[in-house]
């Protein structure tokens, strides 16, 4: 495994002829990141993982300085996952000066995480575009934990004509249900217990969706299609799903365990709020602050 910045990467990349897979990360790697690398390994001849804490995507009052950077442990994890090249550029190399020209994420970058963190997705897409240009991957693997990021990267690939296949992998969770995140290391044990209201909310929502779908199918006649049909959604089910999640989150917020940033059921393709009679792929997006730590999670659903 090689490790290097821009020069070493360019030299290495020029020598390669196989299919290259890229996994962009900010380091502090956990099993969620390793799942992406394993998938990239299966999809390509050569795997590049980037480790770069991108200042452009942090607000002035956010944790850029504090963000964990355990580089030696990260390199071991990359080695274990069969990574060929770890691209770990210095800050001054990626941004010799603050970039004047940036990618603009647009409407879908201004809602939810983008509303809570203005400019965040412009920063994300700008660095991802730089990584795509520098590494020239054939395929890239992202986590669906950061679902809004995934939707925007997909849109950028289409809008800017990057010739790159995008793969999204489901959220990897700890045994207690909390989505793995580099920021979970900020949580004190009590806060961690409080944060479990988030996966509980998603489970409650998923159960209501399942029951609603089952009821609509058994009452709908015929009903021979299995699973994620777009027929048979009962009117109001999207609202009931959102309400089920809030029934877990609201009391937690009232107890002072967390602050809800958002809890919304949206259309997966557009991130617009689902109407009561919506059918098709949807996402329940949840974000909460627990003991000052900003957490996100989501549940994919089919109505
Ligand atoms: P980050 O280092 O947090 O910027 O994340 C790098 C990549 O890992 C992104 O594509 C994330 O969506 C993905 N990722 C982070 N946490 C998880 C998780 N728990 N499950 C799946 N993917 C994840």
mmCIF file of C-alpha atoms and ligand atoms in Angstrom:
data_model
loop_
_atom_site.group_PDB
_atom_site.id
_atom_site.type_symbol
_atom_site.label_atom_id
_atom_site.label_comp_id
_atom_site.label_asym_id
_atom_site.label_seq_id
_atom_site.Cartn_x
_atom_site.Cartn_y
_atom_site.Cartn_z
ATOM 1 C CA UNK A 1 0.000 0.000 0.000
ATOM 2 C CA UNK A 2 1.296 3.442 -0.921
ATOM 3 C CA UNK A 3 0.521 6.632 0.968
ATOM 4 C CA UNK A 4 1.020 10.106 -0.440
ATOM 5 C CA UNK A 5 -0.132 13.509 -1.514
ATOM 6 C CA UNK A 6 -0.822 14.959 -4.968
ATOM 7 C CA UNK A 7 2.584 14.357 -6.556
ATOM 8 C CA UNK A 8 2.840 10.736 -5.418
ATOM 9 C CA UNK A 9 -0.756 10.137 -6.482
ATOM 10 C CA UNK A 10 -0.191 11.538 -9.973
ATOM 11 C CA UNK A 11 2.914 9.369 -10.390
ATOM 12 C CA UNK A 12 1.102 6.249 -9.121
ATOM 13 C CA UNK A 13 -2.049 6.910 -11.163
ATOM 14 C CA UNK A 14 -0.093 7.363 -14.399
ATOM 15 C CA UNK A 15 1.350 3.858 -13.964
ATOM 16 C CA UNK A 16 -2.021 2.129 -13.442
ATOM 17 C CA UNK A 17 -4.121 0.596 -16.163
ATOM 18 C CA UNK A 18 -6.798 -1.345 -14.223
ATOM 19 C CA UNK A 19 -10.214 -0.231 -13.017
ATOM 20 C CA UNK A 20 -9.808 2.185 -10.100
ATOM 21 C CA UNK A 21 -12.260 2.451 -7.187
ATOM 22 C CA UNK A 22 -12.332 5.489 -4.885
ATOM 23 C CA UNK A 23 -13.600 5.753 -1.300
ATOM 24 C CA UNK A 24 -13.464 9.369 -0.087
ATOM 25 C CA UNK A 25 -13.263 9.803 3.707
ATOM 26 C CA UNK A 26 -12.245 12.297 6.360
ATOM 27 C CA UNK A 27 -10.465 9.564 8.337
ATOM 28 C CA UNK A 28 -11.143 8.376 11.908
ATOM 29 C CA UNK A 29 -12.116 5.213 10.107
ATOM 30 C CA UNK A 30 -14.624 2.681 11.463
ATOM 31 C CA UNK A 31 -16.366 -0.434 10.157
ATOM 32 C CA UNK A 32 -18.728 1.706 8.045
ATOM 33 C CA UNK A 33 -15.758 3.074 6.089
ATOM 34 C CA UNK A 34 -14.209 -0.394 5.869
ATOM 35 C CA UNK A 35 -17.422 -1.757 4.310
ATOM 36 C CA UNK A 36 -17.048 0.866 1.559
ATOM 37 C CA UNK A 37 -13.427 -0.142 0.946
ATOM 38 C CA UNK A 38 -14.328 -3.839 0.827
ATOM 39 C CA UNK A 39 -17.005 -3.082 -1.766
ATOM 40 C CA UNK A 40 -14.588 -0.915 -3.779
ATOM 41 C CA UNK A 41 -12.113 -3.815 -3.645
ATOM 42 C CA UNK A 42 -14.772 -6.138 -5.118
ATOM 43 C CA UNK A 43 -15.688 -3.625 -7.848
ATOM 44 C CA UNK A 44 -12.227 -2.674 -9.091
ATOM 45 C CA UNK A 45 -8.626 -3.743 -9.637
ATOM 46 C CA UNK A 46 -7.160 -0.934 -7.556
ATOM 47 C CA UNK A 47 -8.609 0.895 -4.560
ATOM 48 C CA UNK A 48 -7.797 4.451 -3.540
ATOM 49 C CA UNK A 49 -9.016 5.783 -0.196
ATOM 50 C CA UNK A 50 -8.688 9.479 0.424
ATOM 51 C CA UNK A 51 -8.258 10.778 3.942
ATOM 52 C CA UNK A 52 -8.699 14.517 4.078
ATOM 53 C CA UNK A 53 -10.499 16.672 6.611
ATOM 54 C CA UNK A 54 -11.939 19.241 4.246
ATOM 55 C CA UNK A 55 -12.150 22.703 5.825
ATOM 56 C CA UNK A 56 -14.522 23.927 3.102
ATOM 57 C CA UNK A 57 -17.374 21.835 4.476
ATOM 58 C CA UNK A 58 -17.074 23.035 8.101
ATOM 59 C CA UNK A 59 -18.815 26.146 9.389
ATOM 60 C CA UNK A 60 -16.814 28.691 11.378
ATOM 61 C CA UNK A 61 -18.319 27.407 14.649
ATOM 62 C CA UNK A 62 -17.904 23.712 13.797
ATOM 63 C CA UNK A 63 -15.354 21.059 14.761
ATOM 64 C CA UNK A 64 -12.710 21.320 12.003
ATOM 65 C CA UNK A 65 -9.819 21.694 14.469
ATOM 66 C CA UNK A 66 -11.195 19.163 16.925
ATOM 67 C CA UNK A 67 -12.096 16.540 14.277
ATOM 68 C CA UNK A 68 -10.208 13.282 15.119
ATOM 69 C CA UNK A 69 -7.148 12.504 12.964
ATOM 70 C CA UNK A 70 -5.763 9.100 14.084
ATOM 71 C CA UNK A 71 -3.686 8.647 10.918
ATOM 72 C CA UNK A 72 -1.588 5.626 12.021
ATOM 73 C CA UNK A 73 -4.688 3.607 12.999
ATOM 74 C CA UNK A 74 -6.430 4.709 9.813
ATOM 75 C CA UNK A 75 -3.546 3.466 7.674
ATOM 76 C CA UNK A 76 -3.686 0.071 9.401
ATOM 77 C CA UNK A 77 -7.412 -0.169 8.648
ATOM 78 C CA UNK A 78 -6.822 0.739 4.999
ATOM 79 C CA UNK A 79 -4.112 -1.909 4.758
ATOM 80 C CA UNK A 80 -6.466 -4.518 6.278
ATOM 81 C CA UNK A 81 -9.178 -3.588 3.767
ATOM 82 C CA UNK A 82 -6.782 -4.104 0.846
ATOM 83 C CA UNK A 83 -6.417 -0.468 -0.199
ATOM 84 C CA UNK A 84 -3.689 0.146 -2.807
ATOM 85 C CA UNK A 85 -3.175 3.888 -2.394
ATOM 86 C CA UNK A 86 -4.099 6.169 0.489
ATOM 87 C CA UNK A 87 -4.382 9.712 -0.774
ATOM 88 C CA UNK A 88 -3.700 11.872 2.288
ATOM 89 C CA UNK A 89 -2.831 15.337 0.975
ATOM 90 C CA UNK A 90 -1.682 18.215 3.138
ATOM 91 C CA UNK A 91 -4.123 21.073 3.562
ATOM 92 C CA UNK A 92 -1.828 23.525 1.747
ATOM 93 C CA UNK A 93 -1.578 21.130 -1.155
ATOM 94 C CA UNK A 94 -5.327 20.833 -1.647
ATOM 95 C CA UNK A 95 -5.943 24.533 -1.032
ATOM 96 C CA UNK A 96 -2.797 26.621 -1.683
ATOM 97 C CA UNK A 97 -5.226 29.514 -1.283
ATOM 98 C CA UNK A 98 -8.954 29.647 -0.558
ATOM 99 C CA UNK A 99 -10.603 28.520 -3.800
ATOM 100 C CA UNK A 100 -12.474 31.249 -5.657
ATOM 101 C CA UNK A 101 -14.204 28.776 -7.953
ATOM 102 C CA UNK A 102 -16.430 26.222 -6.251
ATOM 103 C CA UNK A 103 -19.214 23.774 -6.990
ATOM 104 C CA UNK A 104 -22.662 25.082 -5.987
ATOM 105 C CA UNK A 105 -24.976 22.416 -4.597
ATOM 106 C CA UNK A 106 -28.204 24.280 -5.443
ATOM 107 C CA UNK A 107 -31.658 23.748 -3.952
ATOM 108 C CA UNK A 108 -31.005 20.236 -2.644
ATOM 109 C CA UNK A 109 -27.906 21.547 -0.908
ATOM 110 C CA UNK A 110 -29.835 24.255 0.921
ATOM 111 C CA UNK A 111 -32.334 22.058 2.791
ATOM 112 C CA UNK A 112 -31.952 19.812 5.887
ATOM 113 C CA UNK A 113 -28.186 19.463 6.545
ATOM 114 C CA UNK A 114 -27.629 22.370 4.180
ATOM 115 C CA UNK A 115 -30.035 24.569 6.148
ATOM 116 C CA UNK A 116 -28.438 23.526 9.453
ATOM 117 C CA UNK A 117 -24.916 23.955 8.005
ATOM 118 C CA UNK A 118 -24.951 26.735 5.368
ATOM 119 C CA UNK A 119 -22.356 26.179 2.640
ATOM 120 C CA UNK A 120 -21.642 22.626 3.815
ATOM 121 C CA UNK A 121 -22.598 20.894 0.569
ATOM 122 C CA UNK A 122 -20.817 23.423 -1.655
ATOM 123 C CA UNK A 123 -17.704 22.480 0.327
ATOM 124 C CA UNK A 124 -18.418 18.754 0.046
ATOM 125 C CA UNK A 125 -19.055 18.836 -3.699
ATOM 126 C CA UNK A 126 -16.032 21.043 -4.343
ATOM 127 C CA UNK A 127 -13.665 18.619 -2.632
ATOM 128 C CA UNK A 128 -15.355 15.565 -4.191
ATOM 129 C CA UNK A 129 -14.984 17.163 -7.640
ATOM 130 C CA UNK A 130 -11.282 17.756 -6.889
ATOM 131 C CA UNK A 131 -10.875 14.126 -5.786
ATOM 132 C CA UNK A 132 -12.629 12.898 -8.939
ATOM 133 C CA UNK A 133 -10.298 15.005 -11.085
ATOM 134 C CA UNK A 134 -7.122 14.020 -9.246
ATOM 135 C CA UNK A 135 -7.850 10.300 -8.890
ATOM 136 C CA UNK A 136 -9.917 9.739 -12.046
ATOM 137 C CA UNK A 137 -11.731 6.709 -10.595
ATOM 138 C CA UNK A 138 -13.953 4.407 -12.637
ATOM 139 C CA UNK A 139 -16.181 3.716 -9.653
ATOM 140 C CA UNK A 140 -16.707 5.432 -6.302
ATOM 141 C CA UNK A 141 -18.380 4.076 -3.176
ATOM 142 C CA UNK A 142 -20.229 6.326 -0.721
ATOM 143 C CA UNK A 143 -22.257 5.531 2.399
ATOM 144 C CA UNK A 144 -26.000 6.061 2.478
ATOM 145 C CA UNK A 145 -25.641 7.259 6.058
ATOM 146 C CA UNK A 146 -24.918 10.695 4.596
ATOM 147 C CA UNK A 147 -27.888 10.345 2.288
ATOM 148 C CA UNK A 148 -28.207 13.988 1.291
ATOM 149 C CA UNK A 149 -24.527 13.974 0.364
ATOM 150 C CA UNK A 150 -25.114 10.829 -1.704
ATOM 151 C CA UNK A 151 -28.075 12.372 -3.555
ATOM 152 C CA UNK A 152 -26.011 15.493 -4.296
ATOM 153 C CA UNK A 153 -22.930 13.571 -5.454
ATOM 154 C CA UNK A 154 -25.183 11.564 -7.767
ATOM 155 C CA UNK A 155 -26.616 14.798 -9.131
ATOM 156 C CA UNK A 156 -23.150 16.357 -9.547
ATOM 157 C CA UNK A 157 -21.929 13.301 -11.468
ATOM 158 C CA UNK A 158 -24.890 13.708 -13.829
ATOM 159 C CA UNK A 159 -24.822 17.498 -14.092
ATOM 160 C CA UNK A 160 -21.041 17.805 -14.556
ATOM 161 C CA UNK A 161 -20.680 14.664 -16.728
ATOM 162 C CA UNK A 162 -18.216 12.783 -14.561
ATOM 163 C CA UNK A 163 -17.813 9.360 -16.157
ATOM 164 C CA UNK A 164 -17.866 7.569 -12.793
ATOM 165 C CA UNK A 165 -20.115 4.812 -11.479
ATOM 166 C CA UNK A 166 -21.559 5.667 -8.059
ATOM 167 C CA UNK A 167 -22.382 2.940 -5.536
ATOM 168 C CA UNK A 168 -24.178 3.604 -2.228
ATOM 169 C CA UNK A 169 -23.934 1.228 0.726
ATOM 170 C CA UNK A 170 -26.470 0.948 3.582
ATOM 171 C CA UNK A 171 -25.817 2.484 6.997
ATOM 172 C CA UNK A 172 -23.511 0.382 9.183
ATOM 173 C CA UNK A 173 -24.657 0.443 12.820
ATOM 174 C CA UNK A 174 -23.188 -0.429 16.180
ATOM 175 C CA UNK A 175 -24.833 -3.279 18.124
ATOM 176 C CA UNK A 176 -27.051 -0.781 19.987
ATOM 177 C CA UNK A 177 -28.428 0.560 16.689
ATOM 178 C CA UNK A 178 -26.585 3.884 16.568
ATOM 179 C CA UNK A 179 -25.216 4.648 13.095
ATOM 180 C CA UNK A 180 -21.432 4.515 13.161
ATOM 181 C CA UNK A 181 -19.836 7.941 12.824
ATOM 182 C CA UNK A 182 -16.414 9.414 13.452
ATOM 183 C CA UNK A 183 -18.226 12.003 15.588
ATOM 184 C CA UNK A 184 -19.633 9.340 17.955
ATOM 185 C CA UNK A 185 -16.290 9.582 19.780
ATOM 186 C CA UNK A 186 -17.478 12.987 21.063
ATOM 187 C CA UNK A 187 -20.422 11.373 22.889
ATOM 188 C CA UNK A 188 -20.081 10.828 26.642
ATOM 189 C CA UNK A 189 -21.620 7.476 27.755
ATOM 190 C CA UNK A 190 -24.825 9.213 28.930
ATOM 191 C CA UNK A 191 -25.124 11.085 25.647
ATOM 192 C CA UNK A 192 -24.652 7.894 23.720
ATOM 193 C CA UNK A 193 -27.606 6.354 25.578
ATOM 194 C CA UNK A 194 -29.649 9.497 24.828
ATOM 195 C CA UNK A 195 -28.710 9.317 21.139
ATOM 196 C CA UNK A 196 -30.402 5.918 20.860
ATOM 197 C CA UNK A 197 -33.739 7.743 20.536
ATOM 198 C CA UNK A 198 -32.680 8.288 16.903
ATOM 199 C CA UNK A 199 -32.474 4.601 15.846
ATOM 200 C CA UNK A 200 -35.574 3.936 17.983
ATOM 201 C CA UNK A 201 -37.436 6.594 15.983
ATOM 202 C CA UNK A 202 -36.387 4.978 12.706
ATOM 203 C CA UNK A 203 -37.450 1.520 13.900
ATOM 204 C CA UNK A 204 -40.855 2.865 14.997
ATOM 205 C CA UNK A 205 -41.290 4.559 11.625
ATOM 206 C CA UNK A 206 -40.295 1.429 9.753
ATOM 207 C CA UNK A 207 -42.823 -0.647 11.726
ATOM 208 C CA UNK A 208 -45.649 1.784 10.912
ATOM 209 C CA UNK A 209 -44.662 1.744 7.220
ATOM 210 C CA UNK A 210 -44.610 -2.049 7.225
ATOM 211 C CA UNK A 211 -48.010 -2.322 8.951
ATOM 212 C CA UNK A 212 -49.533 0.316 6.661
ATOM 213 C CA UNK A 213 -48.278 -1.436 3.578
ATOM 214 C CA UNK A 214 -49.523 -4.815 4.843
ATOM 215 C CA UNK A 215 -52.961 -3.384 5.649
ATOM 216 C CA UNK A 216 -53.239 -1.687 2.250
ATOM 217 C CA UNK A 217 -52.201 -4.872 0.446
ATOM 218 C CA UNK A 218 -54.596 -7.183 2.308
ATOM 219 C CA UNK A 219 -57.445 -4.680 1.909
ATOM 220 C CA UNK A 220 -56.584 -3.833 -1.671
ATOM 221 C CA UNK A 221 -57.728 -7.056 -3.350
ATOM 222 C CA UNK A 222 -55.567 -9.154 -5.652
ATOM 223 C CA UNK A 223 -52.413 -8.209 -3.827
ATOM 224 C CA UNK A 224 -50.176 -10.727 -5.540
ATOM 225 C CA UNK A 225 -47.195 -8.412 -5.821
ATOM 226 C CA UNK A 226 -44.568 -8.792 -3.156
ATOM 227 C CA UNK A 227 -42.900 -6.151 -1.084
ATOM 228 C CA UNK A 228 -41.996 -2.739 -2.383
ATOM 229 C CA UNK A 229 -44.992 -2.240 -4.625
ATOM 230 C CA UNK A 230 -45.980 1.262 -5.529
ATOM 231 C CA UNK A 231 -49.641 0.294 -5.360
ATOM 232 C CA UNK A 232 -51.675 -0.096 -2.223
ATOM 233 C CA UNK A 233 -50.275 2.753 -0.154
ATOM 234 C CA UNK A 234 -52.948 3.958 2.233
ATOM 235 C CA UNK A 235 -53.576 7.683 2.080
ATOM 236 C CA UNK A 236 -51.859 9.395 4.962
ATOM 237 C CA UNK A 237 -49.270 6.679 5.515
ATOM 238 C CA UNK A 238 -46.342 9.055 4.903
ATOM 239 C CA UNK A 239 -47.676 11.376 7.634
ATOM 240 C CA UNK A 240 -48.210 8.422 9.996
ATOM 241 C CA UNK A 241 -44.621 7.267 9.417
ATOM 242 C CA UNK A 242 -43.237 10.709 10.226
ATOM 243 C CA UNK A 243 -45.499 10.918 13.291
ATOM 244 C CA UNK A 244 -44.227 7.551 14.552
ATOM 245 C CA UNK A 245 -40.645 8.840 14.460
ATOM 246 C CA UNK A 246 -41.623 12.059 16.209
ATOM 247 C CA UNK A 247 -43.458 10.065 18.895
ATOM 248 C CA UNK A 248 -39.973 8.809 19.924
ATOM 249 C CA UNK A 249 -38.070 12.030 19.357
ATOM 250 C CA UNK A 250 -40.457 14.602 20.870
ATOM 251 C CA UNK A 251 -40.461 13.101 24.391
ATOM 252 C CA UNK A 252 -36.672 12.766 24.237
ATOM 253 C CA UNK A 253 -36.458 16.444 23.300
ATOM 254 C CA UNK A 254 -38.879 17.356 26.109
ATOM 255 C CA UNK A 255 -36.691 15.443 28.588
ATOM 256 C CA UNK A 256 -33.748 17.503 27.331
ATOM 257 C CA UNK A 257 -31.969 14.408 26.005
ATOM 258 C CA UNK A 258 -31.545 15.892 22.553
ATOM 259 C CA UNK A 259 -32.531 18.739 20.273
ATOM 260 C CA UNK A 260 -34.322 17.788 17.077
ATOM 261 C CA UNK A 261 -32.795 19.525 14.056
ATOM 262 C CA UNK A 262 -35.225 17.925 11.598
ATOM 263 C CA UNK A 263 -37.369 14.820 11.165
ATOM 264 C CA UNK A 264 -38.943 14.735 7.717
ATOM 265 C CA UNK A 265 -40.215 12.263 5.196
ATOM 266 C CA UNK A 266 -39.067 13.278 1.714
ATOM 267 C CA UNK A 267 -39.085 11.988 -1.836
ATOM 268 C CA UNK A 268 -35.747 10.243 -2.403
ATOM 269 C CA UNK A 269 -35.121 11.777 -5.815
ATOM 270 C CA UNK A 270 -35.884 15.417 -4.979
ATOM 271 C CA UNK A 271 -35.695 15.700 -1.173
ATOM 272 C CA UNK A 272 -39.090 17.418 -1.286
ATOM 273 C CA UNK A 273 -41.584 16.689 1.494
ATOM 274 C CA UNK A 274 -43.801 13.671 0.667
ATOM 275 C CA UNK A 275 -47.456 14.485 0.034
ATOM 276 C CA UNK A 276 -50.061 12.327 1.897
ATOM 277 C CA UNK A 277 -50.704 10.225 -1.226
ATOM 278 C CA UNK A 278 -47.060 9.910 -2.346
ATOM 279 C CA UNK A 279 -45.969 6.620 -3.886
ATOM 280 C CA UNK A 280 -42.396 5.679 -4.715
ATOM 281 C CA UNK A 281 -39.002 5.764 -3.007
ATOM 282 C CA UNK A 282 -38.845 7.985 0.067
ATOM 283 C CA UNK A 283 -36.434 8.799 2.865
ATOM 284 C CA UNK A 284 -37.085 9.582 6.479
ATOM 285 C CA UNK A 285 -34.358 12.090 7.341
ATOM 286 C CA UNK A 286 -33.473 12.638 10.990
ATOM 287 C CA UNK A 287 -30.952 14.896 12.628
ATOM 288 C CA UNK A 288 -30.528 15.711 16.297
ATOM 289 C CA UNK A 289 -27.945 17.349 18.501
ATOM 290 C CA UNK A 290 -26.984 15.309 21.550
ATOM 291 C CA UNK A 291 -24.733 16.945 24.126
ATOM 292 C CA UNK A 292 -23.563 19.383 21.457
ATOM 293 C CA UNK A 293 -22.801 16.631 18.922
ATOM 294 C CA UNK A 294 -24.622 16.828 15.599
ATOM 295 C CA UNK A 295 -25.910 13.398 14.531
ATOM 296 C CA UNK A 296 -27.706 12.308 11.364
ATOM 297 C CA UNK A 297 -29.468 9.140 10.328
ATOM 298 C CA UNK A 298 -32.108 8.073 7.833
ATOM 299 C CA UNK A 299 -34.412 5.290 6.752
ATOM 300 C CA UNK A 300 -35.132 4.414 3.116
ATOM 301 C CA UNK A 301 -38.790 3.528 2.501
ATOM 302 C CA UNK A 302 -40.924 2.549 -0.475
ATOM 303 C CA UNK A 303 -44.537 3.736 -0.598
HETATM 304 P P1 LIG B 1 -16.784 10.650 6.444
HETATM 305 O O1 LIG B 1 -15.407 10.177 6.766
HETATM 306 O O2 LIG B 1 -17.663 10.791 7.628
HETATM 307 O O3 LIG B 1 -16.769 11.860 5.538
HETATM 308 O O4 LIG B 1 -17.458 9.503 5.588
HETATM 309 C C1 LIG B 1 -16.824 8.950 4.468
HETATM 310 C C2 LIG B 1 -17.780 7.989 3.800
HETATM 311 O O5 LIG B 1 -18.139 6.966 4.718
HETATM 312 C C3 LIG B 1 -19.081 8.645 3.353
HETATM 313 O O6 LIG B 1 -19.459 8.110 2.098
HETATM 314 C C4 LIG B 1 -20.042 8.250 4.438
HETATM 315 O O7 LIG B 1 -21.381 8.219 4.013
HETATM 316 C C5 LIG B 1 -19.538 6.858 4.766
HETATM 317 N N1 LIG B 1 -19.979 6.445 6.107
HETATM 318 C C6 LIG B 1 -19.749 7.075 7.275
HETATM 319 N N2 LIG B 1 -20.362 6.440 8.287
HETATM 320 C C7 LIG B 1 -21.017 5.381 7.738
HETATM 321 C C8 LIG B 1 -21.841 4.349 8.240
HETATM 322 N N3 LIG B 1 -22.134 4.254 9.539
HETATM 323 N N4 LIG B 1 -22.338 3.437 7.381
HETATM 324 C C9 LIG B 1 -22.066 3.528 6.056
HETATM 325 N N5 LIG B 1 -21.284 4.469 5.512
HETATM 326 C C10 LIG B 1 -20.763 5.386 6.338
#
